[in-house]
Coordinates of C-alpha atoms in Angstrom, one line a residue:
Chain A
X1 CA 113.7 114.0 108.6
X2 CA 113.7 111.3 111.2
X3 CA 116.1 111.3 114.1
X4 CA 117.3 107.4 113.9
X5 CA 118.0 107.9 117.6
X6 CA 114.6 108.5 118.7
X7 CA 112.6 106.1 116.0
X8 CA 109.7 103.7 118.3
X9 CA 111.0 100.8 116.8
X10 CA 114.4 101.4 118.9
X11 CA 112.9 101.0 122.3
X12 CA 111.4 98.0 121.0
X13 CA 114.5 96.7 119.5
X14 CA 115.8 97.9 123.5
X15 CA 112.9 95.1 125.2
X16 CA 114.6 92.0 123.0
X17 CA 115.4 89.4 126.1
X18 CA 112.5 90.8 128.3
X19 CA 109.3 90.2 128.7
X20 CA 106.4 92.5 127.2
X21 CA 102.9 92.5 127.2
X22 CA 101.5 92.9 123.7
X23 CA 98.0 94.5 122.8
X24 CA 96.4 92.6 119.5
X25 CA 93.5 94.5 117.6
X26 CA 90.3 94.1 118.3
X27 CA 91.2 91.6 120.9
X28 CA 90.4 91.1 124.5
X29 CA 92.9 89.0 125.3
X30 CA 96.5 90.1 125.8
X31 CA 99.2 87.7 124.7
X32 CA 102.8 88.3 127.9
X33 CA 106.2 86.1 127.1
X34 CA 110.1 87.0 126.2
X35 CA 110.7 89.4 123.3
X36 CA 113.3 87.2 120.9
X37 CA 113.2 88.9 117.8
X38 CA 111.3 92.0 116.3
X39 CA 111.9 93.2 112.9
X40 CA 111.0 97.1 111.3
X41 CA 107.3 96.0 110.6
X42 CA 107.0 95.2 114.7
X43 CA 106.4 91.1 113.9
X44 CA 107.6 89.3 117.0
X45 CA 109.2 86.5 117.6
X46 CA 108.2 85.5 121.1
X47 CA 108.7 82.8 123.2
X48 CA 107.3 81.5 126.9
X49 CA 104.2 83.3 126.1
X50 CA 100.7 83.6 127.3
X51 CA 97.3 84.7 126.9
X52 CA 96.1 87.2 129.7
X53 CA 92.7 88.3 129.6
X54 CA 92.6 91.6 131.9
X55 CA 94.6 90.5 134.6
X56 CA 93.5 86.7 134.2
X57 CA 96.8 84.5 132.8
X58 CA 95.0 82.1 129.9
X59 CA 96.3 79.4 127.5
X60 CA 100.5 79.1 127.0
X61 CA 101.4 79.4 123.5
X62 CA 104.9 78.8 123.9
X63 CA 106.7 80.3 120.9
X64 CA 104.7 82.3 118.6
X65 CA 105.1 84.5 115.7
X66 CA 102.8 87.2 115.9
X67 CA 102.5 89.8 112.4
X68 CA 103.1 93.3 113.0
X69 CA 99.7 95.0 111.5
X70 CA 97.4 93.5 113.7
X71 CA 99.1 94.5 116.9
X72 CA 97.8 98.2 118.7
X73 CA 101.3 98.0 121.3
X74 CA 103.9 96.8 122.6
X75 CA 104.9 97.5 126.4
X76 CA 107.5 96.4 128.7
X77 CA 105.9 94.5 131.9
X78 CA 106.1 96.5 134.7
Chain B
X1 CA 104.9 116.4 93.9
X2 CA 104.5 116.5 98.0
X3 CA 105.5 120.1 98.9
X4 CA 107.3 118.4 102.1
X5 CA 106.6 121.9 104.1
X6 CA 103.6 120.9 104.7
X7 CA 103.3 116.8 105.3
X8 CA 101.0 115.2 108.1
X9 CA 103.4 113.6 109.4
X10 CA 105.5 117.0 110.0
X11 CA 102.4 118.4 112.3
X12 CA 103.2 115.1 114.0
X13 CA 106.6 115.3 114.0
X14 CA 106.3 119.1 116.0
X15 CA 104.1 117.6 118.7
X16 CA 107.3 115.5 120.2
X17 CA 107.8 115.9 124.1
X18 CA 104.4 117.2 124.3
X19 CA 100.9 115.8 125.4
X20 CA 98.7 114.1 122.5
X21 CA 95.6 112.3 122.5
X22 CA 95.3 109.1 120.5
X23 CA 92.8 107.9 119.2
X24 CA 92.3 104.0 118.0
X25 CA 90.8 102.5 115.3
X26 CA 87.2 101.0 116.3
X27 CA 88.1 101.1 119.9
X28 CA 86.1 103.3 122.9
X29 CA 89.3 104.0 124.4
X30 CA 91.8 106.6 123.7
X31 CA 95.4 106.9 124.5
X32 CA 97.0 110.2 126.0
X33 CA 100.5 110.6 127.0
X34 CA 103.7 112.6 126.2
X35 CA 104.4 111.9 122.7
X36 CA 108.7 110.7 123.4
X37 CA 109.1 109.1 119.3
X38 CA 107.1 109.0 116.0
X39 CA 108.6 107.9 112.4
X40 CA 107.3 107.9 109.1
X41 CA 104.5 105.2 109.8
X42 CA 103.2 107.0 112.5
X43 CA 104.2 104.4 114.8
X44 CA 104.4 106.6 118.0
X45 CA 106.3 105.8 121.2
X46 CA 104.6 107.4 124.4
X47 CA 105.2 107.6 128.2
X48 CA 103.3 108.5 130.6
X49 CA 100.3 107.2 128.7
X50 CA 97.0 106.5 130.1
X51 CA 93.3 105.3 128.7
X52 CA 90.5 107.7 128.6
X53 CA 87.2 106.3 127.6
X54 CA 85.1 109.4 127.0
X55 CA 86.1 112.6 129.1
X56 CA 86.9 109.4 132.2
X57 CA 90.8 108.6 132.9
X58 CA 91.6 105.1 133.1
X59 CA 94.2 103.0 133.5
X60 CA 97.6 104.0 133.2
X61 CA 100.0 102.1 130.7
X62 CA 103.2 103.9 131.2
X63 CA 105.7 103.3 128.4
X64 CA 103.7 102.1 125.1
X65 CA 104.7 101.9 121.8
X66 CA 102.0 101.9 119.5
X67 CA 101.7 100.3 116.1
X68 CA 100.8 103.1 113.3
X69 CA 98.1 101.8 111.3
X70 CA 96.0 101.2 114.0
X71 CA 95.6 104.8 114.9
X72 CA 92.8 106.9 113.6
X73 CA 94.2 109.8 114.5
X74 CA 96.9 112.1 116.5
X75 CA 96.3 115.7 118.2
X76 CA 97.2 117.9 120.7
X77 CA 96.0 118.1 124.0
X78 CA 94.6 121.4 124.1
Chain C
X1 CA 101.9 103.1 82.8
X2 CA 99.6 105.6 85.3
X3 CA 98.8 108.9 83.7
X4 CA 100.2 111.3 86.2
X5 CA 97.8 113.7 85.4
X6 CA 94.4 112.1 86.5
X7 CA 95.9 110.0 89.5
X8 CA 93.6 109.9 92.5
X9 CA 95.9 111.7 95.0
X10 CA 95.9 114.8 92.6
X11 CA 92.2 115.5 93.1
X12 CA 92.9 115.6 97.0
X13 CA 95.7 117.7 96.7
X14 CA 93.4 120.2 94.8
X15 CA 91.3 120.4 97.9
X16 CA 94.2 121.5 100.1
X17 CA 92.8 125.1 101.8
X18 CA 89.4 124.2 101.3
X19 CA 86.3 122.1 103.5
X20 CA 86.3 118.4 102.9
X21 CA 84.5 115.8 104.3
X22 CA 86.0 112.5 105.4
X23 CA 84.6 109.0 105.8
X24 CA 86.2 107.0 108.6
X25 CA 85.9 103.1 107.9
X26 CA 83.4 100.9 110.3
X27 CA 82.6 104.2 111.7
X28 CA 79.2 106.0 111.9
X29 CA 80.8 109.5 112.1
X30 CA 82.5 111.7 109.8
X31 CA 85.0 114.4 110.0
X32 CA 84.3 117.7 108.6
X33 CA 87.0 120.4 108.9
X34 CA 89.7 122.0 106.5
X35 CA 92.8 120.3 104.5
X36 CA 95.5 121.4 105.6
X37 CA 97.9 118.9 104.3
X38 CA 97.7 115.4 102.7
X39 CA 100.7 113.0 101.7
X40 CA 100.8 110.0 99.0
X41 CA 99.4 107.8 101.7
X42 CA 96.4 109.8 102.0
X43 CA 97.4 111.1 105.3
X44 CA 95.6 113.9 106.3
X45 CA 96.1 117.2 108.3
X46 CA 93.3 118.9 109.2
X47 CA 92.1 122.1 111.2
X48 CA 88.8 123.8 112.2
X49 CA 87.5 119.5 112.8
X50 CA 84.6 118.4 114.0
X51 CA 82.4 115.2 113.8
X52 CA 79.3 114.5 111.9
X53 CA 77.0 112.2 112.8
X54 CA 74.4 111.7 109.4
X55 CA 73.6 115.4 109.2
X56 CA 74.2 116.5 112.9
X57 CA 77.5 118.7 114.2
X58 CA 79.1 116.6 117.2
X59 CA 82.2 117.4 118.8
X60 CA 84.7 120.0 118.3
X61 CA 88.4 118.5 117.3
X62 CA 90.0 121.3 116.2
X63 CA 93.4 120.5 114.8
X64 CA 94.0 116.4 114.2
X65 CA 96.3 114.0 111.9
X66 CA 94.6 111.3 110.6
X67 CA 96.1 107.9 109.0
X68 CA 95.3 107.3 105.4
X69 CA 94.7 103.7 105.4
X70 CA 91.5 104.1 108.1
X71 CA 90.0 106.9 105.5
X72 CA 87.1 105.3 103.8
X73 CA 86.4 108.6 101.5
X74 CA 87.4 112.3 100.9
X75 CA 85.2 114.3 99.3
X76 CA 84.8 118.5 98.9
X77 CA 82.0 120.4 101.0
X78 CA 79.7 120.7 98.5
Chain D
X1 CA 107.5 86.8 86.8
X2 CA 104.4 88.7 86.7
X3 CA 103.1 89.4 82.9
X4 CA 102.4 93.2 83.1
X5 CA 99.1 92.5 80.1
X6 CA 97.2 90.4 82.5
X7 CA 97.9 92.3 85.5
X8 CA 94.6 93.2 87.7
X9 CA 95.1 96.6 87.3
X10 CA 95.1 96.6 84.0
X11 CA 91.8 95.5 84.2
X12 CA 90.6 98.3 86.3
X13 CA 92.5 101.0 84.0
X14 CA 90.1 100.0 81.4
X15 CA 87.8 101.0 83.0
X16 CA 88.2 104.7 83.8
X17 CA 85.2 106.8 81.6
X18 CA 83.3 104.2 82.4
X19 CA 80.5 102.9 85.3
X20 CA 81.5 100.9 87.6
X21 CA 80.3 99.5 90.9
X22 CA 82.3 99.0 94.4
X23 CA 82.3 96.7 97.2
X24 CA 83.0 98.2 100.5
X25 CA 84.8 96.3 103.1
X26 CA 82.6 95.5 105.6
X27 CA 80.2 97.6 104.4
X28 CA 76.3 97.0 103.9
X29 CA 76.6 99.9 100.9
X30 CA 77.9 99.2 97.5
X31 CA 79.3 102.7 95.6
X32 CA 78.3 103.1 91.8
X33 CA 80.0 106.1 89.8
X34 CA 81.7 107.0 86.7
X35 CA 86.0 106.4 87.5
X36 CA 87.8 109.2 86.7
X37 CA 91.2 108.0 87.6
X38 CA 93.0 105.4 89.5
X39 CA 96.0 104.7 90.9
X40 CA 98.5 101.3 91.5
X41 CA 97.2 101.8 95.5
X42 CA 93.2 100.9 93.7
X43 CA 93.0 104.8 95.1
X44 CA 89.8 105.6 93.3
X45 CA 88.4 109.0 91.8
X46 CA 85.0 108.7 90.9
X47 CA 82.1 111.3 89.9
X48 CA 78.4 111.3 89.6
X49 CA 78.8 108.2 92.7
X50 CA 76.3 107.3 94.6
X51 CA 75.0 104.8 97.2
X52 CA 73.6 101.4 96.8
X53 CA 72.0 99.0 99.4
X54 CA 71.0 95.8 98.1
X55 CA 69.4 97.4 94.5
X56 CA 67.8 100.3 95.9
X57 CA 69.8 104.0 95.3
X58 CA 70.7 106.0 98.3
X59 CA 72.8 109.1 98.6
X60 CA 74.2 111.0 96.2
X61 CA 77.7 111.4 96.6
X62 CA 79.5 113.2 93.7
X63 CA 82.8 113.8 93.6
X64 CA 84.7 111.1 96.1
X65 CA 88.0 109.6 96.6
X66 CA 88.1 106.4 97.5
X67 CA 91.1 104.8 99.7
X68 CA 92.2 101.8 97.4
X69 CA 92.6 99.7 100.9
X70 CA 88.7 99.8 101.9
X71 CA 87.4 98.3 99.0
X72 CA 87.0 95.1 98.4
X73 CA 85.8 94.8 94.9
X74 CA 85.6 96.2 91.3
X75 CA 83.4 95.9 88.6
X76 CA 81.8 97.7 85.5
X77 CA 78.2 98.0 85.7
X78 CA 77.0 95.4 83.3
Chain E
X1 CA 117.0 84.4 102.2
X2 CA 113.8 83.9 100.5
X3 CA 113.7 80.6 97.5
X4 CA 111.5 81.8 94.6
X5 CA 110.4 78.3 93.7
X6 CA 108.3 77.7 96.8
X7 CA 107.0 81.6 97.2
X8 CA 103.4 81.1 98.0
X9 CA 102.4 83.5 95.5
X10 CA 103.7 80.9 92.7
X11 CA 101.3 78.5 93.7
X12 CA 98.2 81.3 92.8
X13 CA 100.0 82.2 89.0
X14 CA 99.9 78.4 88.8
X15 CA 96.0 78.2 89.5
X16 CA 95.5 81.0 86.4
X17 CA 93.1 80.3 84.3
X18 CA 91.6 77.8 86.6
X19 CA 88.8 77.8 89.4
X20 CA 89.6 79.1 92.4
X21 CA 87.7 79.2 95.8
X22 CA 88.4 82.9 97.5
X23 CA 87.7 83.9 101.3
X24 CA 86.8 87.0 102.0
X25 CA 88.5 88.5 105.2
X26 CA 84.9 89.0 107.7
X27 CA 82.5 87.9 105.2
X28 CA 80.4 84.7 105.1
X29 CA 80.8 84.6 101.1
X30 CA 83.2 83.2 99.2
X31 CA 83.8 83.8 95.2
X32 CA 84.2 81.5 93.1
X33 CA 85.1 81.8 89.5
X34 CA 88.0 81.5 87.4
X35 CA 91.1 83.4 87.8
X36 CA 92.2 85.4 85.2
X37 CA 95.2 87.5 86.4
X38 CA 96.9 88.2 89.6
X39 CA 99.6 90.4 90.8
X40 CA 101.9 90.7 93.6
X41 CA 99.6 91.6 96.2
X42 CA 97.6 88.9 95.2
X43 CA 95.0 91.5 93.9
X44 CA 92.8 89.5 91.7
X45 CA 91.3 89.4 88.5
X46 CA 88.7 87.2 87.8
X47 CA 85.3 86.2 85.5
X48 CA 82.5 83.6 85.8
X49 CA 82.3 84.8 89.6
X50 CA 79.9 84.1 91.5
X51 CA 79.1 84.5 95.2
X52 CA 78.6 80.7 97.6
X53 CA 77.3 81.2 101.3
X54 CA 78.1 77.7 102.8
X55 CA 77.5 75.4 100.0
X56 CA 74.7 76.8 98.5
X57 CA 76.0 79.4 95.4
X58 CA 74.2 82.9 95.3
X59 CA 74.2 86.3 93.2
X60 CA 76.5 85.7 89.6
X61 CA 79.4 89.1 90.1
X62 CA 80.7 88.1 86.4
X63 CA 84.1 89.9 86.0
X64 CA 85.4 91.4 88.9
X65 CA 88.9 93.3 90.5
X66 CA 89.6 91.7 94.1
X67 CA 91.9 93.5 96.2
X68 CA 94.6 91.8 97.6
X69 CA 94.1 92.9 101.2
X70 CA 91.2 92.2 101.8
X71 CA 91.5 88.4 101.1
X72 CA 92.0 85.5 103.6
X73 CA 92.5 82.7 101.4
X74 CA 92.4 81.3 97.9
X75 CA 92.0 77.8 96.9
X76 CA 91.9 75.4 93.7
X77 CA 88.8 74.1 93.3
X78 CA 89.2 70.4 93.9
Chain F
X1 CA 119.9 98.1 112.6
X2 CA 117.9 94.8 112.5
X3 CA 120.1 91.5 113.2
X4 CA 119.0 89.2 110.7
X5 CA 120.0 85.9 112.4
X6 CA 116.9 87.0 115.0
X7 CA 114.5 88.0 112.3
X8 CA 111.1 87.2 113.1
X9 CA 110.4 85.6 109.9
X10 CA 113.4 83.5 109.7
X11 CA 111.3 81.7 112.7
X12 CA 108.5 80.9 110.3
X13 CA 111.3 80.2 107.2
X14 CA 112.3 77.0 110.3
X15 CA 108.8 76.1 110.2
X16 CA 108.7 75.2 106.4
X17 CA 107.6 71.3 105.8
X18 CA 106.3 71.1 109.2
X19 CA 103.4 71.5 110.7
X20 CA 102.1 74.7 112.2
X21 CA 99.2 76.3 113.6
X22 CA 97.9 79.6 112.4
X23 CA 95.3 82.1 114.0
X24 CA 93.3 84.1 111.5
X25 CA 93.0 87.9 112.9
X26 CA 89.1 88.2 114.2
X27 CA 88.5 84.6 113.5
X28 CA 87.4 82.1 115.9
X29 CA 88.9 79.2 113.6
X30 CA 92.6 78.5 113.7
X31 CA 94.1 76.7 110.6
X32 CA 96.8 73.2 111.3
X33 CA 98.9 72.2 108.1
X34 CA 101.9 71.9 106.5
X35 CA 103.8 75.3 105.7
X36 CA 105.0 74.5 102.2
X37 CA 106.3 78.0 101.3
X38 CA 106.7 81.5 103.2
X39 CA 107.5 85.1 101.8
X40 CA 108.9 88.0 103.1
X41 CA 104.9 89.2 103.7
X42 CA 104.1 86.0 105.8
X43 CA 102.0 85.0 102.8
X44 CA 101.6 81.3 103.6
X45 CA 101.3 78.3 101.0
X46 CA 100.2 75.2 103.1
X47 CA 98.6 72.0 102.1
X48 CA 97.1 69.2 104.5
X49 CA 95.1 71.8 105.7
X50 CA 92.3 71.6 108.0
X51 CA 89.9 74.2 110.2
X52 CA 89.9 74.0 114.1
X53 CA 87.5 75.5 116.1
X54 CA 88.7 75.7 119.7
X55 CA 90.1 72.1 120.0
X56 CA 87.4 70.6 117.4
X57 CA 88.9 69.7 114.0
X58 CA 86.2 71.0 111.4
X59 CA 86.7 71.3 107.5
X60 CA 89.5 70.0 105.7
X61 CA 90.8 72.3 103.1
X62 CA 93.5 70.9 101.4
X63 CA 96.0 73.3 99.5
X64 CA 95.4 77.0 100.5
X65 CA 97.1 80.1 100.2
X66 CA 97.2 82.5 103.2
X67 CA 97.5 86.7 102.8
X68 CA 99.7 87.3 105.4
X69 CA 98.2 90.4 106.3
X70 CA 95.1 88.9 107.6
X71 CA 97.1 85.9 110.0
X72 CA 97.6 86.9 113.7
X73 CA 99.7 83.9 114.9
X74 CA 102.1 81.6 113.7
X75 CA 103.6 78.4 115.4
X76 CA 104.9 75.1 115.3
X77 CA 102.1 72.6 116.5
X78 CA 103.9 71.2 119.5

């Protein structure tokens, strides 16, 4: 029913290595860093990351875990 | 149980490669953009996405993959 | 150990082809429009949509998917 | 290692036929019906429902389906 | 990958029939009460509840079916 | 499809008996403590547990179990 070839998880799986910007719920702040890992529930496994509120860089985190369900997206930065 | 003709997800499913509008769970904004990749979550990965708020475009976001529970709902640009 | 004839889901499949009006969690309106399709998560497809805000018709939404797990309550047009 | 007779559930299965009150989440209204049936999900199907705020009765719902992930509490109506 | 002698969910079958201390996810209330059956998605069942705002303990619930989603924490009462 | 050496989770699995810093979803308090035990949900057991509020340590709370559903963030406490 679902073509494995064109599943959204896959062009995450593609940004492990670069750097995204991920959206959290209900949250104005932004969190940017390196993809490292992602599993099929979209938690992340990021490292070298930052908060960013609009265009403002905030706090480092460093290396987070962040859980999939409370994320609204993932992009690749520009 | 399911008659799987008729499933949500397969209205979803028939809107790949063209124009949706997204709507966000207890958010202002909504996404639109071509619909590229959804799977059985509804986790949907767009291009050519940008924010409306209201009838007023906003920014644009480009390549987003979205996390499915955090959607309210999916249809067609008319 | 769940009597398969009384389970929840059943009652909203009954309402497939008919009016129903659904309760959108943390969310002041509510969509009014005809089932098209549901599935065991409570996803809905719906045509002929349009909001309700307490007793007043808003906007027109015509044909929409919506995710089961932001659905407060489904209930028949009386 | 979970002993199916003390299972929560359980608890809420002996219940159907009988009046019971629910917590929303995040929700000022409390629901008070008869349960007709429920599912493993906490998916509820209640009749003769309606509203509570604080002790005072509100709106007559009916006939409602209740998504098992909204509410945030069960209990017969002492 | 996963040990099943330290799974947190051992620790709440060991607080059963004890007090426990439960935070509601957005809600200035806790419960308190004693547990009397839980389940893999921590859904909880539980008597002797009764609500505490701070310190100061408010409206007796009696028995009552938590679901697991919607809590943040539980805790023995020390 | 999903590497399991880069698993997101096996992250938090390195984390156990240290101590880590958690951010509760819509929740200005973060929680520090030793991880004790971690499941496949991100359901946390920790113990030495204490509230921070910005970089003010507030309540201690000793033994807790987290839903992981509700937990934003995880990461080691540099």
């Amino acid at each position: 029913m679902v073509n494995s070839i064109v599943l959204p998880i896959k062009k995450v799986f593609s940004l492990v290595d670069s750097k995204i910007t991920v959206e959290i719920k209900d949250d104005v702040r932004k969190l940017q860093g390196r993809l490292v890992a992602v599993d099929e529930y979209l938690n992340l496994h990021m490292d070298e990351t930052f908060e960013m509120t609009g265009d403002k860089r905030g706090r480092n985190l460093g290396t987070v875990v962040i859980r999939g369900n409370n994320i609204l997206s993932i992009a690749p930065v520009a």
